[in-house]
XYZ file of N, CA, C and O in Angstrom:
828
model
N 53.262 9.457 132.298
C 54.716 9.517 132.394
C 55.144 9.391 133.852
O 54.326 9.526 134.766
N 56.452 9.190 134.050
C 56.982 9.083 135.404
C 56.754 10.375 136.171
O 56.372 10.368 137.354
N 56.967 11.513 135.500
C 56.811 12.801 136.169
C 55.368 13.021 136.624
O 55.125 13.484 137.740
N 54.406 12.668 135.773
C 52.999 12.865 136.147
C 52.621 11.964 137.324
O 51.886 12.389 138.220
N 53.098 10.741 137.297
C 52.797 9.816 138.389
C 53.357 10.334 139.702
O 52.708 10.273 140.745
N 54.572 10.864 139.632
C 55.204 11.390 140.836
C 54.442 12.604 141.370
O 54.241 12.736 142.583
N 54.005 13.482 140.473
C 53.247 14.648 140.895
C 51.927 14.242 141.536
O 51.477 14.842 142.524
N 51.303 13.204 140.977
C 50.042 12.712 141.545
C 50.258 12.179 142.949
O 49.447 12.418 143.862
N 51.363 11.455 143.150
C 51.683 10.932 144.474
C 51.869 12.053 145.492
O 51.530 11.911 146.673
N 52.418 13.179 145.012
C 52.687 14.314 145.895
C 51.462 15.203 146.102
O 51.524 16.185 146.838
N 50.377 14.866 145.430
C 49.160 15.653 145.583
C 49.133 16.930 144.783
O 48.378 17.855 145.089
N 49.954 16.997 143.739
C 49.995 18.190 142.886
C 48.897 18.094 141.837
O 48.794 17.102 141.111
N 48.063 19.107 141.759
C 46.970 19.143 140.786
C 47.468 19.763 139.487
O 48.035 20.856 139.480
N 47.276 19.055 138.382
C 47.692 19.554 137.065
C 46.468 20.003 136.276
O 45.471 19.292 136.196
N 46.553 21.178 135.689
C 45.516 21.658 134.774
C 46.198 21.960 133.451
O 46.847 22.995 133.294
N 46.066 21.044 132.509
C 46.740 21.171 131.216
C 45.758 21.673 130.159
O 44.563 21.393 130.215
N 46.281 22.408 129.192
C 45.453 22.907 128.105
C 44.526 24.031 128.520
O 43.607 24.386 127.788
N 44.744 24.592 129.700
C 43.912 25.694 130.190
C 44.718 26.980 130.196
O 45.881 26.981 130.594
N 44.102 28.056 129.748
C 44.795 29.353 129.731
C 44.669 30.015 131.096
O 43.566 30.124 131.647
N 45.786 30.423 131.635
C 45.781 31.088 132.938
C 45.760 32.595 132.741
O 46.607 33.143 132.044
N 44.787 33.237 133.358
C 44.778 34.689 133.364
C 44.770 35.171 134.809
O 44.680 34.377 135.753
N 44.866 36.466 134.979
C 44.975 37.018 136.323
C 43.745 36.677 137.158
O 43.844 36.313 138.335
N 42.550 36.746 136.554
C 41.317 36.487 137.297
C 41.261 35.050 137.811
O 40.895 34.803 138.969
N 41.636 34.085 136.955
C 41.578 32.680 137.372
C 42.602 32.373 138.457
O 42.356 31.548 139.340
N 43.743 33.046 138.399
C 44.769 32.832 139.433
C 44.317 33.448 140.758
O 44.456 32.842 141.822
N 43.740 34.627 140.695
C 43.246 35.268 141.914
C 42.176 34.417 142.590
O 42.089 34.358 143.820
N 41.348 33.748 141.787
C 40.264 32.931 142.336
C 40.790 31.766 143.180
O 40.085 31.268 144.059
N 42.011 31.345 142.921
C 42.603 30.252 143.691
C 43.117 30.708 145.055
O 43.440 29.877 145.903
N 43.242 32.007 145.229
C 43.731 32.622 146.479
C 45.056 31.979 146.921
O 45.170 31.469 148.032
N 46.061 32.010 146.058
C 47.334 31.338 146.374
C 48.175 32.122 147.377
O 48.065 33.350 147.484
N 49.004 31.394 148.126
C 49.983 32.034 149.001
C 51.248 32.384 148.226
O 51.901 33.394 148.493
N 51.606 31.515 147.254
C 52.793 31.714 146.430
C 52.417 31.477 144.974
O 51.681 30.542 144.652
N 52.921 32.328 144.099
C 52.653 32.202 142.661
C 53.986 32.157 141.922
O 54.789 33.086 142.040
N 54.230 31.079 141.196
C 55.420 30.984 140.343
C 55.005 31.355 138.923
O 54.106 30.740 138.357
N 55.664 32.335 138.364
C 55.284 32.843 137.045
C 56.454 32.701 136.072
O 57.539 33.229 136.320
N 56.225 31.962 134.982
C 57.156 31.990 133.860
C 56.709 33.124 132.961
O 55.642 33.044 132.342
N 57.475 34.178 132.921
C 56.994 35.426 132.347
C 56.713 35.348 130.855
O 55.844 36.043 130.346
N 57.433 34.506 130.164
C 57.251 34.468 128.720
C 57.877 35.677 128.048
O 58.461 36.546 128.696
N 57.752 35.742 126.746
C 58.361 36.837 126.003
C 57.445 37.314 124.884
O 56.488 36.630 124.518
N 57.749 38.481 124.375
C 57.097 38.994 123.176
C 58.182 39.276 122.148
O 59.281 39.709 122.509
N 57.909 39.010 120.869
C 58.935 39.220 119.838
C 59.347 40.681 119.730
O 58.510 41.579 119.813
N 60.648 40.901 119.564
C 61.141 42.258 119.336
C 60.754 42.715 117.939
O 60.777 41.938 116.988
N 60.450 43.999 117.827
C 60.140 44.595 116.530
C 61.303 45.482 116.104
O 62.073 45.942 116.944
N 61.439 45.722 114.814
C 62.534 46.590 114.359
C 62.423 47.972 114.989
O 61.329 48.496 115.200
N 63.575 48.560 115.304
C 63.601 49.889 115.913
C 63.666 50.981 114.856
O 64.066 52.110 115.138
N 63.281 50.648 113.635
C 63.274 51.600 112.522
C 61.869 51.618 111.938
O 61.041 50.762 112.270
N 61.552 52.599 111.074
C 60.237 52.602 110.439
C 59.955 51.258 109.774
O 60.755 50.760 108.989
N 58.818 50.658 110.123
C 58.557 49.304 109.636
C 57.091 49.109 109.277
O 56.192 49.500 110.027
N 56.868 48.523 108.119
C 55.538 48.090 107.704
C 55.263 46.754 108.385
O 55.991 45.790 108.210
N 54.220 46.687 109.208
C 53.908 45.455 109.937
C 52.544 44.931 109.479
O 51.624 44.730 110.269
N 52.448 44.714 108.171
C 51.201 44.255 107.575
C 51.043 42.746 107.596
O 51.775 42.027 108.288
N 50.097 42.231 106.819
C 49.775 40.801 106.844
C 50.870 39.887 106.308
O 50.792 38.668 106.495
N 51.867 40.448 105.649
C 52.958 39.612 105.139
C 54.207 39.681 106.037
O 55.291 39.263 105.632
N 54.042 40.191 107.261
C 55.131 40.231 108.242
C 54.750 39.308 109.395
O 53.695 39.473 110.011
N 55.613 38.328 109.669
C 55.298 37.280 110.634
C 56.337 37.221 111.745
O 57.501 37.565 111.553
N 55.911 36.746 112.897
C 56.856 36.430 113.962
C 57.485 35.076 113.653
O 56.996 34.322 112.786
N 58.552 34.741 114.367
C 59.199 33.443 114.160
C 58.238 32.305 114.488
O 58.186 31.296 113.776
N 57.463 32.460 115.558
C 56.501 31.415 115.926
C 55.476 31.203 114.826
O 55.124 30.064 114.502
N 54.984 32.289 114.262
C 54.002 32.173 113.173
C 54.622 31.515 111.952
O 53.978 30.712 111.264
N 55.876 31.827 111.678
C 56.545 31.273 110.497
C 56.722 29.762 110.589
O 56.813 29.084 109.562
N 56.786 29.243 111.805
C 57.001 27.808 111.990
C 55.716 27.000 111.899
O 55.719 25.799 112.146
N 54.618 27.661 111.547
C 53.349 26.962 111.337
C 53.134 26.813 109.839
O 53.181 27.782 109.089
N 52.894 25.595 109.395
C 52.758 25.306 107.967
C 51.743 26.226 107.291
O 50.637 26.428 107.771
N 52.161 26.769 106.157
C 51.242 27.539 105.334
C 51.040 28.976 105.755
O 50.314 29.720 105.079
N 51.639 29.402 106.871
C 51.434 30.773 107.323
C 52.134 31.787 106.420
O 51.569 32.822 106.086
N 53.378 31.503 106.080
C 54.178 32.457 105.313
C 53.840 32.323 103.832
O 53.962 31.252 103.247
N 53.399 33.415 103.253
C 52.948 33.397 101.864
C 54.054 33.874 100.923
O 55.016 34.523 101.333
N 53.888 33.542 99.646
C 54.834 33.974 98.630
C 56.066 33.079 98.563
O 56.303 32.247 99.436
N 56.848 33.291 97.526
C 58.035 32.455 97.295
C 59.276 33.011 97.984
O 60.079 32.274 98.546
N 59.423 34.352 97.973
C 60.624 34.981 98.521
C 60.379 35.440 99.954
O 59.401 36.131 100.230
N 61.291 35.063 100.835
C 61.146 35.426 102.246
C 62.468 35.991 102.765
O 63.533 35.417 102.512
N 62.397 37.095 103.490
C 63.560 37.643 104.183
C 63.342 37.475 105.679
O 62.293 37.865 106.208
N 64.314 36.874 106.352
C 64.271 36.698 107.795
C 65.143 37.768 108.438
O 66.347 37.829 108.156
N 64.548 38.604 109.264
C 65.307 39.639 109.972
C 65.819 39.044 111.273
O 65.054 38.761 112.191
N 67.124 38.849 111.329
C 67.728 38.232 112.500
C 68.249 36.844 112.154
O 67.500 35.992 111.690
N 69.547 36.651 112.377
C 70.162 35.371 112.023
C 70.755 34.651 113.208
O 71.754 33.948 113.071
N 70.157 34.838 114.391
C 70.597 34.079 115.553
C 70.089 32.654 115.481
O 69.705 32.177 114.406
N 70.064 31.954 116.614
C 69.643 30.557 116.572
C 68.224 30.402 116.043
O 67.932 29.473 115.271
N 67.327 31.321 116.405
C 65.953 31.217 115.942
C 65.861 31.536 114.457
O 65.205 30.826 113.689
N 66.527 32.595 114.025
C 66.450 33.007 112.626
C 66.924 31.950 111.650
O 66.283 31.694 110.629
N 68.069 31.316 111.953
C 68.582 30.314 111.008
C 67.726 29.053 111.016
O 67.585 28.374 109.994
N 67.112 28.736 112.168
C 66.234 27.573 112.204
C 64.945 27.842 111.438
O 64.412 26.951 110.768
N 64.440 29.067 111.506
C 63.277 29.443 110.703
C 63.616 29.371 109.219
O 62.831 28.870 108.407
N 64.802 29.871 108.859
C 65.233 29.820 107.460
C 65.321 28.380 106.969
O 64.913 28.064 105.846
N 65.852 27.508 107.800
C 65.954 26.091 107.455
C 64.571 25.501 107.217
O 64.322 24.790 106.238
N 63.636 25.792 108.113
C 62.272 25.283 108.002
C 61.602 25.778 106.718
O 60.996 25.002 105.964
N 61.703 27.081 106.446
C 61.050 27.645 105.269
C 61.657 27.135 103.972
O 60.954 26.943 102.980
N 62.965 26.907 103.982
C 63.608 26.398 102.765
C 63.106 24.996 102.434
O 62.990 24.629 101.260
N 62.771 24.226 103.458
C 62.232 22.886 103.221
C 60.817 22.937 102.658
O 60.339 21.953 102.100
N 60.161 24.090 102.808
C 58.834 24.276 102.212
C 58.928 24.838 100.798
O 57.910 25.158 100.188
N 60.156 24.993 100.302
C 60.345 25.489 98.944
C 60.493 26.987 98.820
O 60.490 27.524 97.703
N 60.640 27.688 99.954
C 60.800 29.132 99.903
C 62.233 29.512 99.538
O 63.173 28.804 99.866
N 62.372 30.641 98.858
C 63.676 31.215 98.574
C 63.976 32.203 99.697
O 63.344 33.264 99.785
N 64.930 31.872 100.566
C 65.110 32.599 101.822
C 66.416 33.385 101.849
O 67.468 32.895 101.411
N 66.336 34.599 102.375
C 67.512 35.413 102.672
C 67.473 35.766 104.156
O 66.415 36.127 104.680
N 68.614 35.660 104.825
C 68.709 35.998 106.243
C 69.542 37.267 106.388
O 70.646 37.351 105.841
N 69.018 38.248 107.120
C 69.739 39.495 107.379
C 70.062 39.569 108.871
O 69.147 39.642 109.696
N 71.345 39.535 109.213
C 71.785 39.476 110.605
C 72.619 40.713 110.954
O 73.624 40.987 110.305
N 72.219 41.463 111.987
C 72.988 42.657 112.373
C 74.383 42.343 112.916
O 75.277 43.191 112.834
N 74.576 41.182 113.466
C 75.861 40.827 114.048
C 76.850 40.309 113.013
O 76.543 40.195 111.827
N 78.070 39.956 113.467
C 79.119 39.531 112.538
C 78.972 38.101 112.024
O 79.629 37.725 111.067
N 78.128 37.286 112.668
C 77.971 35.912 112.198
C 76.570 35.410 112.498
O 75.892 35.890 113.417
N 76.144 34.450 111.697
C 74.822 33.851 111.874
C 74.916 32.626 112.775
O 75.970 32.017 112.919
N 73.782 32.287 113.387
C 73.725 31.072 114.195
C 74.210 31.216 115.612
O 74.419 30.212 116.296
N 74.392 32.445 116.092
C 74.837 32.619 117.470
C 73.765 32.071 118.410
O 72.572 32.189 118.151
N 74.207 31.444 119.478
C 73.276 30.827 120.412
C 73.155 29.334 120.227
O 72.640 28.634 121.102
N 73.620 28.823 119.088
C 73.608 27.390 118.850
C 74.905 26.758 119.350
O 75.965 27.395 119.341
N 74.819 25.526 119.786
C 76.024 24.760 120.108
C 76.873 24.692 118.838
O 76.349 24.584 117.728
N 78.204 24.769 118.977
C 79.074 25.006 117.806
C 78.920 23.933 116.746
O 78.927 24.233 115.541
N 78.788 22.662 117.143
C 78.678 21.595 116.144
C 77.352 21.688 115.409
O 77.285 21.534 114.181
N 76.273 21.946 116.162
C 74.954 22.095 115.548
C 74.948 23.286 114.595
O 74.356 23.238 113.511
N 75.621 24.379 115.009
C 75.696 25.566 114.153
C 76.408 25.251 112.856
O 75.958 25.636 111.765
N 77.519 24.541 112.942
C 78.299 24.205 111.754
C 77.469 23.385 110.771
O 77.448 23.645 109.562
N 76.757 22.384 111.283
C 75.949 21.516 110.422
C 74.789 22.281 109.796
O 74.493 22.116 108.604
N 74.151 23.122 110.592
C 72.992 23.858 110.087
C 73.402 24.869 109.028
O 72.764 24.974 107.978
N 74.479 25.608 109.271
C 74.923 26.589 108.278
C 75.362 25.917 106.985
O 75.145 26.451 105.889
N 75.964 24.735 107.102
C 76.348 23.997 105.897
C 75.107 23.590 105.108
O 75.096 23.647 103.862
N 74.064 23.186 105.818
C 72.821 22.798 105.144
C 72.161 23.995 104.473
O 71.646 23.893 103.355
N 72.198 25.146 105.136
C 71.623 26.348 104.537
C 72.384 26.744 103.272
O 71.777 27.136 102.266
N 73.695 26.646 103.327
C 74.504 26.973 102.149
C 74.194 26.024 101.000
O 74.106 26.430 99.840
N 74.018 24.761 101.329
C 73.717 23.755 100.305
C 72.379 24.043 99.632
O 72.204 23.776 98.439
N 71.462 24.616 100.378
C 70.142 24.917 99.828
C 70.096 26.281 99.152
O 69.052 26.717 98.700
N 71.214 26.976 99.144
C 71.274 28.267 98.453
C 70.698 29.429 99.232
O 70.342 30.458 98.651
N 70.623 29.291 100.544
C 70.104 30.385 101.360
C 71.175 31.457 101.522
O 72.296 31.175 101.932
N 70.810 32.669 101.205
C 71.738 33.791 101.309
C 71.715 34.338 102.733
O 70.641 34.574 103.296
N 72.903 34.535 103.321
C 73.016 35.111 104.655
C 73.853 36.381 104.564
O 75.001 36.339 104.109
N 73.260 37.504 104.962
C 73.937 38.791 104.933
C 74.173 39.222 106.376
O 73.224 39.338 107.159
N 75.426 39.434 106.765
C 75.748 39.811 108.149
C 76.233 41.263 108.227
O 76.453 41.915 107.206
N 76.402 41.728 109.467
C 76.882 43.095 109.719
C 76.019 44.149 109.040
O 76.537 45.095 108.431
N 74.707 43.994 109.145
C 73.809 44.958 108.503
C 73.123 45.824 109.555
O 72.926 45.415 110.702
N 72.781 47.011 109.150
C 71.991 47.929 109.965
C 70.682 48.155 109.232
O 70.671 48.596 108.073
N 69.578 47.848 109.877
C 68.278 48.016 109.230
C 67.927 49.497 109.147
O 68.056 50.241 110.126
N 67.469 49.926 107.974
C 67.055 51.311 107.772
C 65.541 51.445 107.694
O 64.954 52.337 108.283
N 64.915 50.540 106.954
C 63.473 50.645 106.747
C 62.915 49.311 106.251
O 63.543 48.639 105.423
N 61.744 48.960 106.772
C 61.033 47.781 106.287
C 59.747 48.252 105.637
O 58.872 48.822 106.292
N 59.666 48.036 104.329
C 58.470 48.409 103.585
C 57.708 47.140 103.209
O 58.103 46.036 103.564
N 56.610 47.306 102.495
C 55.716 46.176 102.220
C 56.408 45.033 101.497
O 56.165 43.865 101.780
N 57.303 45.362 100.572
C 57.982 44.308 99.813
C 59.496 44.493 99.782
O 60.173 43.867 98.967
N 60.037 45.348 100.665
C 61.485 45.598 100.626
C 62.035 45.936 102.004
O 61.447 46.719 102.754
N 63.174 45.318 102.323
C 63.959 45.695 103.496
C 65.182 46.451 103.008
O 65.964 45.934 102.201
N 65.349 47.668 103.495
C 66.519 48.473 103.147
C 67.469 48.467 104.342
O 67.067 48.744 105.474
N 68.713 48.131 104.080
C 69.702 48.122 105.164
C 71.052 48.571 104.639
O 71.258 48.708 103.426
N 71.974 48.827 105.581
C 73.319 49.244 105.233
C 74.316 48.221 105.747
O 74.109 47.592 106.778
N 75.400 48.086 105.035
C 76.438 47.129 105.415
C 77.803 47.776 105.245
O 78.074 48.428 104.249
N 78.662 47.592 106.272
C 80.008 48.146 106.190
C 80.214 49.292 107.144
O 79.287 49.799 107.788
N 81.468 49.755 107.238
C 81.840 50.821 108.163
C 81.278 52.160 107.694
O 80.992 52.363 106.515
N 81.142 53.078 108.650
C 80.651 54.407 108.311
C 79.215 54.358 107.822
O 78.372 53.681 108.398
N 78.952 55.070 106.753
C 77.612 55.054 106.169
C 77.303 53.702 105.524
O 76.163 53.301 105.405
N 78.367 52.981 105.141
C 78.183 51.668 104.542
C 77.531 51.730 103.166
O 77.205 52.802 102.649
N 77.376 50.564 102.580
C 76.710 50.469 101.281
C 75.271 50.019 101.502
O 74.978 49.211 102.372
N 74.366 50.562 100.716
C 72.947 50.254 100.856
C 72.624 48.934 100.169
O 73.070 48.670 99.048
N 71.853 48.109 100.873
C 71.423 46.821 100.334
C 69.902 46.791 100.337
O 69.260 47.147 101.339
N 69.316 46.366 99.219
C 67.870 46.226 99.119
C 67.528 44.739 99.044
O 68.019 44.031 98.157
N 66.717 44.283 99.986
C 66.300 42.884 100.004
C 64.802 42.837 99.756
O 63.993 43.172 100.618
N 64.438 42.433 98.545
C 63.029 42.367 98.164
C 62.458 40.999 98.504
O 63.131 39.961 98.379
N 61.188 40.989 98.937
C 60.571 39.724 99.329
C 59.056 39.842 99.277
O 58.486 40.938 99.247
N 58.415 38.676 99.264
C 56.954 38.619 99.359
C 56.508 38.641 100.814
O 55.429 39.131 101.137
N 57.347 38.075 101.701
C 57.043 38.028 103.126
C 58.305 38.260 103.940
O 59.422 38.013 103.453
N 58.108 38.693 105.183
C 59.218 38.937 106.100
C 58.929 38.245 107.424
O 57.786 38.169 107.873
N 59.999 37.737 108.036
C 59.876 37.086 109.346
C 60.759 37.829 110.337
O 61.944 38.039 110.084
N 60.179 38.211 111.468
C 60.930 38.904 112.515
C 61.495 37.880 113.491
O 60.747 37.215 114.208
N 62.809 37.725 113.482
C 63.493 36.798 114.387
C 64.620 37.548 115.090
O 65.768 37.121 115.099
N 64.265 38.675 115.684
C 65.236 39.574 116.303
C 65.396 39.336 117.795
O 65.949 40.163 118.512
N 64.902 38.209 118.257
C 64.961 37.923 119.680
C 63.663 38.316 120.356
O 62.661 38.646 119.699
N 63.677 38.296 121.672
C 62.452 38.547 122.429
C 62.714 39.476 123.607
O 63.847 39.644 124.047
N 61.650 40.048 124.086
C 61.684 40.891 125.280
C 60.844 40.238 126.361
O 59.764 39.705 126.081
N 61.339 40.249 127.581
C 60.607 39.637 128.683
C 59.286 40.355 128.910
O 59.229 41.583 128.937
N 58.227 39.570 129.058
C 56.904 40.118 129.308
C 56.586 39.981 130.801
O 56.278 38.897 131.278
N 56.672 41.088 131.527
C 56.479 41.062 132.971
C 55.078 41.500 133.385
O 54.802 41.681 134.576
N 54.182 41.648 132.431
C 52.848 42.188 132.726
C 52.095 41.327 133.738
O 51.522 41.840 134.716
N 52.082 40.014 133.527
C 51.321 39.137 134.424
C 51.855 39.198 135.842
O 51.089 39.313 136.808
N 53.178 39.117 135.988
C 53.778 39.167 137.320
C 53.461 40.486 138.025
O 53.176 40.505 139.227
N 53.472 41.593 137.283
C 53.177 42.890 137.873
C 51.730 42.970 138.338
O 51.430 43.490 139.422
N 50.817 42.421 137.550
C 49.391 42.487 137.886
C 49.029 41.584 139.059
O 47.995 41.775 139.694
N 49.870 40.598 139.324
C 49.587 39.664 140.409
C 50.171 40.119 141.753
O 49.952 39.463 142.767
N 50.901 41.205 141.747
C 51.475 41.692 143.000
C 50.357 42.010 143.996
O 49.345 42.608 143.653
N 50.548 41.551 145.221
C 49.539 41.753 146.244
C 48.592 40.585 146.396
O 47.793 40.535 147.325
N 48.677 39.611 145.456
C 47.810 38.435 145.528
C 48.515 37.247 146.175
O 47.988 36.153 146.216
N 49.700 37.448 146.674
C 50.514 36.382 147.249
C 51.961 36.663 146.918
O 52.285 37.664 146.264
N 52.840 35.822 147.369
C 54.254 35.981 147.047
C 54.481 35.567 145.596
O 54.211 34.426 145.217
N 54.960 36.487 144.782
C 55.162 36.229 143.357
C 56.640 35.984 143.087
O 57.483 36.815 143.419
N 56.940 34.822 142.505
C 58.314 34.470 142.142
C 58.368 34.320 140.628
O 57.652 33.487 140.049
N 59.180 35.134 139.979
C 59.308 35.081 138.520
C 60.406 34.094 138.125
O 61.519 34.159 138.644
N 60.080 33.205 137.224
C 61.034 32.219 136.728
C 61.484 32.600 135.326
O 60.710 33.184 134.565
N 62.717 32.252 134.950
C 63.209 32.603 133.613
C 62.487 31.828 132.529
O 61.937 30.751 132.759
N 62.485 32.402 131.346
C 61.849 31.782 130.185
C 62.910 31.103 129.331
O 63.984 31.648 129.125
N 62.607 29.903 128.838
C 63.582 29.152 128.017
C 63.486 29.595 126.561
O 62.848 28.946 125.737
N 64.081 30.708 126.246
C 64.056 31.187 124.859
C 64.976 30.351 123.979
O 64.724 30.144 122.806
N 66.071 29.861 124.542
C 67.036 29.073 123.787
C 67.255 27.745 124.515
O 67.060 27.649 125.723
N 67.677 26.705 123.762
C 67.986 25.437 124.423
C 69.002 25.582 125.544
O 68.917 24.916 126.566
N 69.949 26.485 125.382
C 70.989 26.678 126.397
C 70.423 27.206 127.704
O 71.057 27.115 128.748
N 69.218 27.787 127.660
C 68.619 28.345 128.867
C 67.876 27.302 129.688
O 67.455 27.594 130.811
N 67.645 26.110 129.144
C 66.809 25.120 129.817
C 67.398 24.705 131.166
O 66.666 24.567 132.155
N 68.710 24.491 131.229
C 69.341 24.063 132.474
C 69.180 25.132 133.540
O 68.831 24.842 134.697
N 69.427 26.391 133.154
C 69.289 27.498 134.108
C 67.852 27.602 134.599
O 67.605 27.818 135.798
N 66.884 27.464 133.695
C 65.481 27.572 134.086
C 65.098 26.464 135.064
O 64.368 26.702 136.033
N 65.585 25.238 134.809
C 65.292 24.122 135.711
C 65.896 24.370 137.090
O 65.272 24.082 138.122
N 67.112 24.914 137.110
C 67.758 25.233 138.386
C 66.962 26.274 139.171
O 66.733 26.131 140.377
N 66.536 27.326 138.476
C 65.778 28.387 139.132
C 64.448 27.857 139.671
O 64.009 28.224 140.766
N 63.804 26.984 138.898
C 62.543 26.399 139.347
C 62.734 25.552 140.597
O 61.920 25.612 141.534
N 63.816 24.774 140.617
C 64.100 23.930 141.783
C 64.413 24.776 143.017
O 63.952 24.473 144.129
N 65.175 25.851 142.816
C 65.491 26.737 143.950
C 64.237 27.379 144.512
O 64.060 27.495 145.735
N 63.341 27.821 143.603
C 62.101 28.447 144.053
C 61.252 27.468 144.839
O 60.663 27.825 145.860
N 61.176 26.219 144.357
C 60.381 25.206 145.053
C 60.912 24.936 146.450
O 60.139 24.758 147.403
N 62.246 24.946 146.604
C 62.816 24.693 147.912
C 62.575 25.856 148.885
O 62.573 25.657 150.099
N 62.371 27.075 148.327
C 62.151 28.228 149.193
C 60.708 28.315 149.714
O 60.432 29.047 150.649
N 59.821 27.607 149.073
C 58.401 27.701 149.455
C 58.155 26.977 150.781
O 58.535 25.845 150.958
């Protein structure tokens, strides 16, 4: 590609398909380390069964990972509705449970409109304004409405956690003292890509 050719001209060494750990980075004895921290999936803040039929959004997007016919997706943001769309195309009967007032937040408005229309056409149920109470092996119990609200039981064969992510700063913390460490933002959403590119460019200019 053009980018690879340009990097080669600049003398930048690329190591693709290799896992970077703290030991391998230390062995390079760098003066500056740019770290994209990455994220870990958020887990429910209520009692939750996290057995073999509970998947992260990333796992759900791999063919054949999610078992059973009925699936409940916890979280209806941009990731949750896209997971629901993907699973419905595999023939799953999907329900989305979203704590906020609307599904698809984080998507560009036109893309959100088209995607939600497609989900409705496929018969995907979306439940909003819910508070999770408990996740059991085959049931999600939640409440909906003001005050104590009404109890809703969502039964399923599998569950997908799409509640967003938490920044993983472990690598950056462990590398302190091995050189100047600059943490770069992680592109969790398409909308973050521009910001991440800007931050990367600023960091490069500071080196």
